[in-house]
Coordinates of C-alpha atoms in Angstrom, one line a residue:
M30 CA -10.1 175.2 -28.2
N31 CA -7.3 172.7 -28.7
I32 CA -5.8 170.8 -25.8
S33 CA -2.0 170.6 -25.4
F34 CA -1.5 166.9 -26.4
P35 CA -2.6 164.9 -29.4
V36 CA -5.8 162.9 -29.4
V37 CA -5.8 159.9 -31.8
G38 CA -9.2 158.6 -32.9
I39 CA -9.1 154.9 -33.9
G40 CA -11.9 153.2 -35.8
A41 CA -12.2 149.4 -36.0
S42 CA -14.8 146.7 -36.5
A43 CA -14.5 143.0 -37.4
G44 CA -11.0 141.7 -36.7
G45 CA -10.3 144.9 -34.8
L46 CA -9.2 143.3 -31.5
E47 CA -6.1 141.8 -33.0
A48 CA -5.3 145.0 -34.9
L49 CA -5.8 147.1 -31.8
E50 CA -3.5 144.8 -29.8
H51 CA -0.8 145.1 -32.4
F52 CA -1.2 148.8 -32.4
L53 CA -1.2 149.5 -28.7
S54 CA 1.6 147.1 -27.9
H55 CA 3.9 149.3 -30.1
V56 CA 3.0 152.6 -28.4
P57 CA 6.1 153.6 -26.4
K58 CA 5.8 154.6 -22.7
N59 CA 5.1 158.2 -22.0
S60 CA 4.3 159.0 -25.6
G61 CA 2.1 161.9 -24.5
L62 CA -0.7 160.7 -26.8
A63 CA -4.3 159.9 -25.9
F64 CA -6.1 157.2 -27.8
V65 CA -9.9 157.0 -28.3
I66 CA -11.2 153.7 -29.7
V67 CA -14.5 153.4 -31.5
Q68 CA -15.4 149.9 -32.4
H69 CA -18.6 148.2 -33.6
L70 CA -19.7 146.3 -30.5
D71 CA -22.6 144.0 -29.8
P72 CA -25.1 146.3 -28.0
T73 CA -26.6 143.4 -26.1
R74 CA -23.3 142.3 -24.4
K75 CA -21.4 143.8 -21.6
G76 CA -18.2 145.6 -22.8
I77 CA -15.1 143.6 -22.0
M78 CA -12.8 145.4 -24.5
P79 CA -11.0 147.4 -21.8
E80 CA -9.9 144.3 -20.0
L81 CA -8.8 142.6 -23.2
L82 CA -6.7 145.6 -24.3
Q83 CA -5.2 146.2 -20.9
R84 CA -3.2 143.0 -21.3
T85 CA -1.2 144.6 -24.2
T86 CA -0.3 148.0 -22.9
S87 CA 1.0 149.8 -19.8
M88 CA -1.3 152.7 -20.5
K89 CA -4.5 152.9 -18.5
V90 CA -7.4 151.6 -20.5
I91 CA -10.8 153.1 -19.6
Q92 CA -14.3 152.4 -20.7
V93 CA -15.8 155.9 -21.4
K94 CA -18.5 157.3 -19.1
D95 CA -20.3 160.5 -20.0
R96 CA -18.2 163.6 -19.7
T97 CA -14.9 161.8 -19.4
K98 CA -12.0 164.2 -19.7
V99 CA -9.3 162.9 -22.0
E100 CA -5.8 162.7 -20.5
P101 CA -2.4 161.8 -22.2
D102 CA -1.0 158.3 -22.0
C103 CA -4.5 156.8 -21.6
V104 CA -6.7 154.7 -23.9
Y105 CA -10.5 155.3 -24.0
V106 CA -12.9 152.7 -25.3
I107 CA -16.5 153.4 -26.4
P108 CA -19.1 151.4 -24.4
P109 CA -21.6 149.2 -26.2
N110 CA -24.8 150.8 -27.7
K111 CA -23.5 154.4 -27.6
D112 CA -22.4 157.1 -29.9
M113 CA -19.6 159.3 -28.8
S114 CA -18.3 162.8 -29.5
I115 CA -15.6 165.1 -28.1
L116 CA -15.9 168.7 -27.1
H117 CA -12.9 170.7 -25.8
G118 CA -11.2 167.4 -24.9
V119 CA -14.2 166.0 -23.0
L120 CA -15.9 162.8 -24.3
H121 CA -19.7 162.8 -24.4
L122 CA -21.9 159.8 -24.8
L123 CA -25.2 159.9 -26.7
E124 CA -28.0 157.4 -27.3
P125 CA -27.9 156.2 -30.9
V126 CA -30.7 157.4 -33.1
S127 CA -30.1 155.1 -36.0
P128 CA -31.3 151.5 -35.9
R129 CA -28.9 148.7 -35.5
G130 CA -27.2 147.9 -38.8
L131 CA -27.2 151.5 -39.9
R132 CA -25.2 153.0 -37.2
L133 CA -21.9 154.6 -38.1
P134 CA -20.2 155.3 -34.7
V135 CA -16.7 155.8 -36.2
D136 CA -17.8 158.5 -38.7
F137 CA -19.7 160.2 -35.9
F138 CA -16.7 160.4 -33.6
L139 CA -14.1 161.3 -36.2
R140 CA -16.3 164.1 -37.5
S141 CA -16.5 165.6 -34.0
L142 CA -12.7 165.0 -33.5
A143 CA -12.1 167.1 -36.7
Q144 CA -14.3 169.9 -35.4
D145 CA -12.7 169.8 -32.0
Q146 CA -9.0 169.5 -32.8
Q147 CA -9.0 171.1 -36.3
E148 CA -5.6 170.6 -38.0
H149 CA -4.3 168.7 -35.0
S150 CA -6.8 165.8 -35.4
I151 CA -5.4 162.4 -36.1
G152 CA -7.6 159.6 -37.5
V153 CA -6.7 155.9 -37.7
I154 CA -8.7 153.1 -39.4
L155 CA -8.0 149.5 -38.6
S156 CA -9.5 146.1 -39.7
G157 CA -13.3 146.1 -40.3
M158 CA -16.1 145.5 -42.7
G159 CA -18.0 148.2 -44.5
S160 CA -17.1 151.8 -45.0
D161 CA -17.7 153.3 -41.6
G162 CA -15.0 156.0 -40.9
T163 CA -14.5 157.2 -44.5
L164 CA -16.7 160.3 -44.1
G165 CA -15.0 161.1 -40.7
L166 CA -11.6 160.9 -42.3
R167 CA -12.7 163.3 -45.0
A168 CA -13.6 165.8 -42.3
I169 CA -10.2 165.3 -40.7
K170 CA -8.5 165.9 -44.1
E171 CA -10.5 169.1 -44.6
K172 CA -9.1 170.5 -41.4
A173 CA -5.6 169.5 -42.5
G174 CA -5.3 166.7 -39.9
V175 CA -3.5 163.4 -40.7
V176 CA -5.0 160.1 -41.7
L177 CA -3.4 156.7 -41.1
V178 CA -4.8 153.4 -42.4
Q179 CA -3.9 149.8 -41.7
D180 CA -2.4 148.1 -44.8
P181 CA -5.4 146.0 -46.1
A182 CA -3.1 143.1 -46.7
T183 CA -2.5 142.8 -43.0
A184 CA -6.1 143.2 -41.9
K185 CA -8.4 140.3 -41.1
F186 CA -11.2 142.3 -42.8
D187 CA -10.1 144.9 -45.3
G188 CA -13.4 146.7 -46.0
M189 CA -12.9 149.8 -43.8
P190 CA -9.2 150.2 -44.7
R191 CA -9.9 149.8 -48.5
S192 CA -12.8 152.2 -48.4
A193 CA -10.5 154.9 -46.8
I194 CA -7.7 154.2 -49.3
D195 CA -10.0 154.1 -52.4
S196 CA -11.4 157.5 -51.3
G197 CA -7.9 159.0 -51.6
L198 CA -7.9 159.9 -47.9
A199 CA -5.0 157.9 -46.6
D200 CA -1.8 159.8 -45.9
I201 CA 0.1 156.8 -44.4
V202 CA -0.7 153.1 -45.1
A203 CA 1.2 150.5 -42.9
P204 CA 0.7 147.5 -40.8
A205 CA -1.0 148.2 -37.4
D206 CA 2.2 147.7 -35.4
E207 CA 4.0 150.4 -37.5
L208 CA 1.3 153.1 -37.2
P209 CA 2.2 154.4 -33.7
G210 CA 5.8 155.1 -34.8
R211 CA 4.6 156.8 -37.9
I212 CA 2.3 159.1 -35.8
L213 CA 5.1 160.0 -33.5
A214 CA 7.4 160.7 -36.4
Y215 CA 4.8 163.0 -38.0
L216 CA 4.2 164.9 -34.7
K217 CA 8.0 165.3 -34.3
R218 CA 8.0 167.2 -37.5
T219 CA 4.6 168.9 -37.0
P220 CA 4.4 169.9 -33.3
L221 CA 1.0 170.5 -31.8
V222 CA 1.8 174.1 -30.8
H223 CA 3.9 176.3 -33.1
T224 CA 6.3 178.4 -30.9
S225 CA 8.2 180.3 -33.5
G226 CA 5.8 183.2 -33.5
L227 CA 6.5 183.8 -37.2
T228 CA 3.8 183.9 -39.8
P229 CA 4.2 182.0 -43.1
E230 CA 4.7 185.3 -44.8
D231 CA 7.7 186.1 -42.6
K232 CA 9.6 182.9 -43.3
T233 CA 8.3 181.2 -46.4
E234 CA 7.0 183.8 -48.9
S235 CA 9.5 182.9 -51.5
A236 CA 9.2 179.2 -51.0
L237 CA 5.4 179.3 -51.2
E238 CA 5.6 181.3 -54.5
K239 CA 8.0 178.6 -55.9
A240 CA 5.4 175.9 -54.9
I241 CA 2.7 177.8 -56.7
V242 CA 4.9 178.1 -59.8
L243 CA 5.6 174.4 -59.8
L244 CA 1.9 173.5 -59.3
R245 CA 0.9 175.9 -62.1
A246 CA 3.4 174.4 -64.5
H247 CA 2.4 170.8 -63.7
T248 CA -1.4 171.1 -63.3
G249 CA -2.2 174.3 -65.3
H250 CA -4.0 175.8 -62.2
D251 CA -2.9 178.9 -60.3
F252 CA -3.1 178.8 -56.5
S253 CA -1.8 182.4 -56.0
S254 CA -5.4 183.4 -54.9
Y255 CA -5.4 180.7 -52.2
K256 CA -5.1 181.9 -48.6
K257 CA -1.4 181.9 -47.7
N258 CA -1.8 180.5 -44.2
T259 CA -4.0 177.7 -45.4
F260 CA -1.5 177.0 -48.3
Y261 CA 1.3 176.9 -45.8
R262 CA -0.5 174.5 -43.4
R263 CA -1.1 172.1 -46.3
I264 CA 2.5 172.2 -47.3
E265 CA 3.6 171.8 -43.7
R266 CA 1.4 168.7 -43.4
R267 CA 3.0 167.1 -46.5
M268 CA 6.4 167.9 -45.0
G269 CA 5.5 166.1 -41.8
I270 CA 4.3 163.0 -43.7
H271 CA 7.7 162.9 -45.6
Q272 CA 9.8 163.9 -42.5
I273 CA 11.2 166.9 -44.4
D274 CA 12.5 169.6 -42.0
K275 CA 13.0 172.6 -44.3
I276 CA 10.5 174.1 -46.7
A277 CA 13.3 174.7 -49.2
S278 CA 14.0 170.9 -49.1
Y279 CA 10.3 170.2 -49.8
I280 CA 10.4 172.6 -52.8
R281 CA 13.3 170.5 -54.1
Y282 CA 11.3 167.4 -53.4
L283 CA 8.5 168.8 -55.5
Q284 CA 10.8 169.6 -58.4
E285 CA 12.0 166.0 -58.4
N286 CA 8.7 164.2 -57.8
T287 CA 5.7 164.9 -60.1
Q288 CA 3.7 162.4 -58.0
E289 CA 4.1 164.7 -55.0
L290 CA 2.9 167.6 -57.0
D291 CA -0.2 165.6 -57.8
L292 CA -0.7 164.7 -54.1
L293 CA -0.2 168.4 -53.1
F294 CA -2.7 169.4 -55.7
K295 CA -5.3 166.9 -54.3
E296 CA -4.4 168.1 -50.8
L297 CA -5.3 171.7 -51.7
L298 CA -8.6 170.7 -53.3
I299 CA -9.7 168.5 -50.3
G300 CA -13.2 169.7 -49.5
V301 CA -15.6 168.0 -47.2
T302 CA -18.9 167.6 -48.8
S303 CA -21.8 165.5 -47.9
F304 CA -25.4 165.1 -48.9
F305 CA -27.6 167.8 -47.4
R306 CA -24.7 169.2 -45.4
D307 CA -25.8 171.6 -42.6
G308 CA -29.4 170.5 -43.1
T309 CA -31.2 173.8 -42.3
P310 CA -30.4 175.6 -45.7
W311 CA -31.8 172.7 -47.6
E312 CA -35.0 172.7 -45.7
Q313 CA -35.4 176.4 -46.2
L314 CA -34.7 176.0 -50.0
R315 CA -37.3 173.3 -50.3
E316 CA -40.0 174.8 -48.1
S317 CA -39.9 178.5 -49.0
V318 CA -37.0 179.7 -51.2
I319 CA -37.5 177.5 -54.3
P320 CA -41.4 177.7 -54.1
A321 CA -41.1 181.5 -54.2
L322 CA -38.6 181.3 -57.0
L323 CA -40.9 179.0 -59.0
A324 CA -43.9 181.3 -58.4
G325 CA -42.0 184.1 -60.1
R326 CA -41.0 182.1 -63.1
P327 CA -43.4 181.3 -66.0
A328 CA -44.3 177.7 -66.7
G329 CA -41.9 176.0 -69.1
H330 CA -39.0 178.2 -67.9
A331 CA -35.6 176.5 -68.1
L332 CA -34.3 176.7 -64.5
R333 CA -30.5 177.0 -64.3
A334 CA -28.3 176.4 -61.3
W335 CA -24.5 176.3 -60.9
V336 CA -22.5 174.6 -58.2
P337 CA -18.8 175.7 -58.5
G338 CA -16.3 173.6 -56.4
C339 CA -18.7 170.7 -56.4
S340 CA -16.0 168.1 -55.4
T341 CA -17.5 164.6 -55.7
G342 CA -21.0 165.8 -56.5
E343 CA -23.0 165.4 -53.2
E344 CA -23.9 169.1 -53.1
A345 CA -25.1 169.2 -56.7
Y346 CA -27.2 166.0 -56.3
S347 CA -28.7 167.4 -53.1
L348 CA -29.8 170.5 -54.9
A349 CA -31.3 168.4 -57.7
I350 CA -33.3 166.4 -55.2
V351 CA -34.5 169.4 -53.3
F352 CA -35.5 171.1 -56.6
K353 CA -37.5 168.1 -57.6
E354 CA -39.3 167.8 -54.3
A355 CA -40.2 171.5 -54.4
M356 CA -41.4 171.4 -58.0
E357 CA -43.6 168.4 -57.3
A358 CA -45.1 170.2 -54.3
A359 CA -45.7 173.5 -56.1
K360 CA -49.3 174.8 -56.1
P361 CA -50.6 175.4 -58.7
P362 CA -48.3 172.8 -60.4
K363 CA -46.1 174.1 -63.2
T364 CA -43.8 172.3 -65.5
F365 CA -40.1 173.4 -65.5
K366 CA -36.9 172.2 -67.1
L367 CA -34.0 172.0 -64.8
N368 CA -30.3 172.2 -65.6
I369 CA -27.7 172.0 -62.9
F370 CA -24.1 172.7 -63.9
A371 CA -21.5 171.4 -61.4
T372 CA -17.8 172.2 -61.8
D373 CA -14.5 171.6 -60.0
L374 CA -10.8 171.8 -60.6
D375 CA -10.3 168.1 -59.7
K376 CA -11.0 165.9 -62.7
D377 CA -10.9 162.8 -60.6
A378 CA -13.6 164.2 -58.3
I379 CA -15.7 165.1 -61.4
D380 CA -15.4 161.5 -62.7
K381 CA -16.6 160.2 -59.3
A382 CA -19.5 162.7 -59.4
R383 CA -20.5 161.6 -62.8
H384 CA -20.7 157.9 -61.7
G385 CA -22.8 159.0 -58.7
V386 CA -21.8 156.0 -56.6
Y387 CA -21.3 156.6 -52.8
P388 CA -20.6 154.4 -49.8
E389 CA -23.3 153.0 -47.6
N390 CA -22.6 155.5 -44.8
I391 CA -24.4 158.3 -46.8
A392 CA -27.4 156.8 -44.9
A393 CA -26.2 159.1 -42.0
D394 CA -27.0 162.2 -44.1
V395 CA -29.8 161.0 -46.4
S396 CA -33.2 160.1 -45.0
P397 CA -34.6 156.5 -45.6
E398 CA -37.3 158.0 -47.7
R399 CA -34.9 159.8 -50.0
L400 CA -32.6 156.8 -50.2
K401 CA -35.5 154.7 -51.3
R402 CA -36.8 157.2 -53.8
F403 CA -33.7 158.8 -55.3
F404 CA -31.0 156.1 -55.0
A405 CA -30.4 152.5 -56.1
K406 CA -28.7 150.0 -53.8
V407 CA -25.5 148.7 -55.4
E408 CA -22.6 146.6 -54.1
H409 CA -21.0 148.4 -51.1
G410 CA -23.1 151.5 -51.4
Y411 CA -25.7 153.5 -53.3
R412 CA -26.0 155.1 -56.7
V413 CA -27.9 158.2 -57.5
G414 CA -30.9 157.4 -59.6
T415 CA -30.9 158.1 -63.3
A416 CA -33.7 160.7 -63.1
I417 CA -31.5 162.8 -60.7
R418 CA -28.2 162.2 -62.5
E419 CA -29.7 163.4 -65.8
L420 CA -30.4 166.8 -64.2
V421 CA -26.7 167.5 -63.5
V422 CA -23.9 168.2 -66.0
F423 CA -20.4 167.8 -64.4
A424 CA -17.3 169.4 -66.0
P425 CA -13.8 170.5 -64.9
Q426 CA -13.6 174.2 -64.5
S427 CA -11.6 176.9 -62.7
L428 CA -13.7 179.5 -61.0
I429 CA -10.9 182.1 -61.4
L430 CA -9.7 181.3 -64.9
D431 CA -12.8 180.2 -66.9
P432 CA -15.9 182.1 -67.9
P433 CA -18.8 181.9 -65.4
F434 CA -22.3 180.5 -66.1
T435 CA -25.0 183.2 -66.5
K436 CA -28.8 183.6 -66.4
L437 CA -28.8 181.5 -63.2
D438 CA -31.7 181.0 -60.9
I439 CA -29.5 179.5 -58.1
L440 CA -25.8 179.7 -57.5
S441 CA -24.5 177.4 -54.7
C442 CA -20.9 178.1 -53.8
R443 CA -20.4 176.6 -50.3
N444 CA -17.2 176.3 -48.3
L445 CA -15.0 177.3 -51.2
L446 CA -14.6 181.0 -50.5
I447 CA -13.1 180.3 -47.1
Y448 CA -10.0 179.0 -48.9
L449 CA -9.5 182.0 -51.1
A450 CA -7.8 185.3 -50.2
P451 CA -10.0 188.3 -49.4
E452 CA -8.9 190.0 -52.6
M453 CA -10.3 187.1 -54.6
Q454 CA -13.5 187.0 -52.7
K455 CA -14.1 190.7 -53.5
K456 CA -13.7 189.9 -57.2
L457 CA -16.1 186.9 -57.1
M458 CA -19.1 188.6 -55.4
P459 CA -19.8 191.1 -58.3
L460 CA -19.2 188.2 -60.7
F461 CA -21.8 186.1 -58.8
H462 CA -24.3 189.0 -59.0
Y463 CA -23.7 189.2 -62.7
S464 CA -24.2 185.5 -63.2
L465 CA -27.6 185.4 -61.4
S466 CA -30.8 186.4 -63.1
P467 CA -33.1 189.0 -61.4
G468 CA -34.4 187.5 -58.2
G469 CA -31.7 184.7 -58.3
I470 CA -30.5 183.0 -55.2
L471 CA -27.0 182.7 -53.8
L472 CA -26.2 180.0 -51.3
L473 CA -22.9 180.2 -49.3
G474 CA -21.3 178.0 -46.7
S475 CA -22.0 178.3 -43.0
A476 CA -18.7 180.2 -42.4
E477 CA -19.1 182.5 -45.4
T478 CA -21.0 185.8 -46.1
V479 CA -21.3 188.4 -48.9
G480 CA -19.1 190.7 -46.8
G481 CA -19.4 194.3 -47.8
F482 CA -21.6 193.6 -50.8
T483 CA -24.9 194.1 -49.2
D484 CA -25.8 196.4 -52.1
L485 CA -25.7 193.4 -54.4
F486 CA -27.3 190.7 -52.2
A487 CA -30.0 190.7 -49.5
S488 CA -30.1 188.1 -46.8
L489 CA -33.2 185.9 -46.7
G490 CA -33.0 185.9 -42.9
G491 CA -32.2 183.4 -40.3
K492 CA -28.7 181.8 -39.7
T493 CA -28.5 180.2 -43.1
R494 CA -26.3 181.9 -45.8
L495 CA -29.1 182.3 -48.3
Y496 CA -29.2 185.6 -50.3
R497 CA -31.3 187.1 -53.1
R498 CA -29.8 189.2 -55.8
T499 CA -30.9 192.8 -55.5
E500 CA -31.8 194.9 -58.5
S501 CA -31.2 198.3 -57.0
A502 CA -27.5 197.7 -56.8
T503 CA -25.4 200.9 -56.6
H504 CA -22.0 199.1 -56.9
A505 CA -19.9 201.4 -59.0
E506 CA -16.7 199.4 -59.5
P507 CA -16.5 197.6 -62.9
I508 CA -16.8 193.8 -62.9
E509 CA -13.7 191.8 -63.5
F510 CA -14.0 188.6 -65.5
P511 CA -11.8 185.5 -65.6
P512 CA -9.1 185.0 -66.8
S513 CA -8.1 188.5 -65.7
F514 CA -8.2 187.2 -62.1
A515 CA -4.9 185.4 -62.6
P516 CA -1.8 185.5 -64.8
P517 CA -1.9 183.6 -68.1
L518 CA -1.1 179.9 -67.7
P519 CA 2.1 178.5 -69.1
G520 CA 2.2 175.9 -71.8
G521 CA -1.1 176.8 -73.4
T522 CA -1.7 177.2 -77.1
E523 CA -2.0 180.9 -77.4
T524 CA -1.0 181.5 -81.0
R525 CA -3.1 180.8 -84.0
P526 CA -2.0 177.7 -85.9
E527 CA -0.3 178.3 -89.2
T528 CA -2.5 177.8 -92.3
K529 CA -1.1 176.9 -95.7
A530 CA -2.4 178.1 -99.0
P531 CA -4.2 175.5 -101.1
S532 CA -1.6 173.7 -103.4
S533 CA -3.9 173.7 -106.5
L534 CA -7.2 174.9 -108.0
Q535 CA -8.8 171.5 -107.2
S536 CA -7.7 171.8 -103.5
L537 CA -9.2 175.3 -103.4
A538 CA -12.5 174.1 -104.9
D539 CA -12.6 171.2 -102.4
Q540 CA -12.0 173.6 -99.6
L541 CA -14.8 176.0 -100.7
V542 CA -17.3 173.2 -101.1
L543 CA -16.5 171.8 -97.7
E544 CA -16.8 175.2 -96.1
L545 CA -20.1 176.0 -97.8
Y546 CA -22.0 172.7 -97.7
S547 CA -20.5 170.3 -95.2
L548 CA -21.3 170.1 -91.5
P549 CA -19.0 172.3 -89.5
A550 CA -16.2 170.4 -87.8
V551 CA -13.0 171.0 -86.0
L552 CA -10.0 168.7 -85.4
V553 CA -8.4 169.0 -82.0
N554 CA -5.7 167.4 -80.0
D555 CA -6.2 165.7 -76.6
K556 CA -6.0 169.1 -74.8
G557 CA -8.7 170.7 -77.0
D558 CA -6.3 172.8 -79.0
I559 CA -7.7 173.4 -82.5
L560 CA -5.6 171.9 -85.3
Y561 CA -8.0 172.2 -88.3
V562 CA -11.3 173.9 -89.0
S563 CA -13.9 172.7 -91.6
G564 CA -17.0 174.5 -92.5
R565 CA -18.7 177.5 -90.8
T566 CA -18.3 177.1 -87.1
G567 CA -19.5 180.6 -86.0
K568 CA -22.7 179.2 -84.6
Y569 CA -20.7 177.2 -82.1
L570 CA -17.4 178.9 -81.7
E571 CA -16.3 182.5 -81.2
P572 CA -12.9 184.0 -80.2
A573 CA -12.7 184.8 -76.5
A574 CA -11.9 188.4 -75.4
G575 CA -8.2 189.0 -74.6
K576 CA -5.1 187.4 -76.0
A577 CA -5.8 184.9 -78.8
N578 CA -6.3 181.4 -77.5
W579 CA -7.2 178.7 -80.1
N580 CA -8.7 176.1 -77.7
I581 CA -12.1 174.7 -78.4
F582 CA -13.2 175.0 -74.7
V583 CA -12.2 178.7 -74.6
M584 CA -13.9 179.5 -77.9
A585 CA -17.2 177.5 -77.3
R586 CA -20.2 179.7 -77.1
A587 CA -22.3 180.1 -73.9
G588 CA -24.5 177.2 -73.2
L589 CA -22.3 174.7 -75.2
R590 CA -19.0 174.6 -73.4
Y591 CA -19.8 172.3 -70.5
E592 CA -21.8 169.8 -72.5
L593 CA -18.9 169.8 -75.0
T594 CA -16.4 169.1 -72.1
D595 CA -18.5 166.2 -70.9
A596 CA -18.6 164.7 -74.5
F597 CA -14.9 165.3 -74.9
E598 CA -14.0 163.5 -71.7
K599 CA -16.1 160.5 -72.8
V600 CA -14.3 160.4 -76.2
L601 CA -10.9 160.4 -74.4
Q602 CA -12.0 157.6 -72.1
Q603 CA -13.5 155.5 -75.0
G604 CA -10.8 156.1 -77.5
G605 CA -11.2 156.3 -81.3
C606 CA -13.0 159.0 -83.3
R607 CA -16.3 160.2 -82.0
S608 CA -18.7 163.0 -83.0
A609 CA -19.9 165.5 -80.3
Q610 CA -22.7 166.7 -82.5
G611 CA -25.7 167.6 -80.5
A612 CA -23.8 167.7 -77.2

C-alpha cells in the first residue's frame, strides 16, 4: 500500500554531514516530500545528527523511534546502532544482527523502501566510503523507482557514489545541492498517483509499438512479448528523467539518440538478483531436492543446469555452490560432472558475470562460511573462486529467439516470467518441460507459478516455487520452439552467401584437398555470419529449421553453441586471429 506523498531514502557515510547539509538546504518549503536518512554512525555515541541538520532546514528533523509514522515535509534520521525498515509508511527499528564493520544499513533500508513504495521509491546516495547502498538501489530500479547519486567529484569520499554509478544504477548524477530540484522536476513529470484512468493500451499502443520497433532495429531484440503495462512504466520513468511530457516526443527522442535506446534497453533488462535470494528455496535444494536428484542419477552422470535471465550471475553461482555442497554431502558418495549454462540478453551483464567480482556488501546475503570457502577477497569486494567459476558457462541468449538447452537436470528461471505477457508464459512452460530430463527440477521466482500446466509439473510442496517434471503429461498442444515465438529480426544475414566456381583446375584440386584432408574451419565476421567454409563441418554445424540463416551461432550443433559463443567473445576482446578448436 503506497502513501500519498513521496518518501526519499538517503544513504550517506563518511563526509555525509556536509553533503546532507547541502542537500537539505536546497529543499524548498512545503515540498510535500519526506526524507529518511540512513548514515553510518558510531554505535557507542549518542546521536546528535538531528540537531546538526536542523540548523540547515526549516523542516522538522526527527530521530526515529520504533513505529514512527512518516509525514510529509519532515526529515527522519536513523539512530545509532540500529537497522531500519519501512512498512506502509511506518518506520521500524531492528537490532543489527551483523557485527560492526559488516553492517549495511543503507542497503537494508533501501531494499525495504523498494518493497514498500514500489515504482514510487526514490533512492539517493551521497558521500561515503565502501559500497553500501548499491544493492538497495538495484532493488529500487527493479521496481521502476528512480535513483539519484551525488557527483563523485563533489563528494568528500566517493566510494559509495562511484559504486552506484559503476553498477549502472544512477539515473541522475549531480552535486548534492542540485539533487532536490532534480527530484521535484522528476515528480512533476511522473506524479505519485495517476489520475487519467486510462490504461497504457488506451493511449499509447501505437507509440509503444514504435518503441519496440526502434529497440529491435538497434539491439536485435524483440520486446513485443514484454508486459505492456511494465513496458509503459519503464518508458514513463525515462520520460520523467528527461522532462519529456508526451510519449510521441519521447519516441522522436529515441529516433535521434541511440544512447537513449541503449539506456532504455538496459532499463527493460534491470533485474534484481542476489546471492541465495529468498533463501528458503536454496536450503530446500541443498537439503532434499538435489540429494534426491543425485540418488536417481548414476555415478559419472553429467549433470546439466540452465539459468536463463541470469543477469550478473549471482543466481548461477548460487546454484553451483549449492550443487557442490549437496554433492559433497551425498551418501553414499558419487562422482558427478556439473555443467551450468547461464544466459541473458544483456552482454554487459554477462561480462560482469564471467569476471565474478562483486561488492563487499554481498556479505549481507552470503554466510561467512561460504564467503571464506567459495570466494576470494579482492580490492573493494569479493571474487567467486575458480572452482565455482569453472562450473558455469555464461553466454548471451534470447529465451524467445534462440534454441533452448535440453537434457537438463535443473532449470532455474526466477523473476523473469513476471515481465512477460501471459501468452509468452504459456509458450515457455511446455518448452521448459521439453528441456528437462525425466525427473528434472524447475525453479521459479517467488511471484511465479506454472499456471495451468499442472499436467506438466508437480509442486514439491511448501511455499517455494520448486516443481518436478511429470512423465504422465497429457498436454495435447504442440510445443512451439524459438524463433517462432517472435517475428524475424531485421538486419540479419538470412540469405546464403554467393559462391564462385573455381577459376582453374589447380584451384579445384586445392579446394578438394582442403575439403577432404584439412581441419574443418569457417571464416566469420564480427557478428558470426559465415563468409567462407573450409573442410567438412557437418560434425559441428547443421542448418537450423526454418528460413535459411547462415550464422555460426544459429547453425552450431547442440552442446557446442554456448562454449563457441564464450570463445568468440574472448577473440573479439583480444583481437587478432584465434582458433576456437576444442571450445
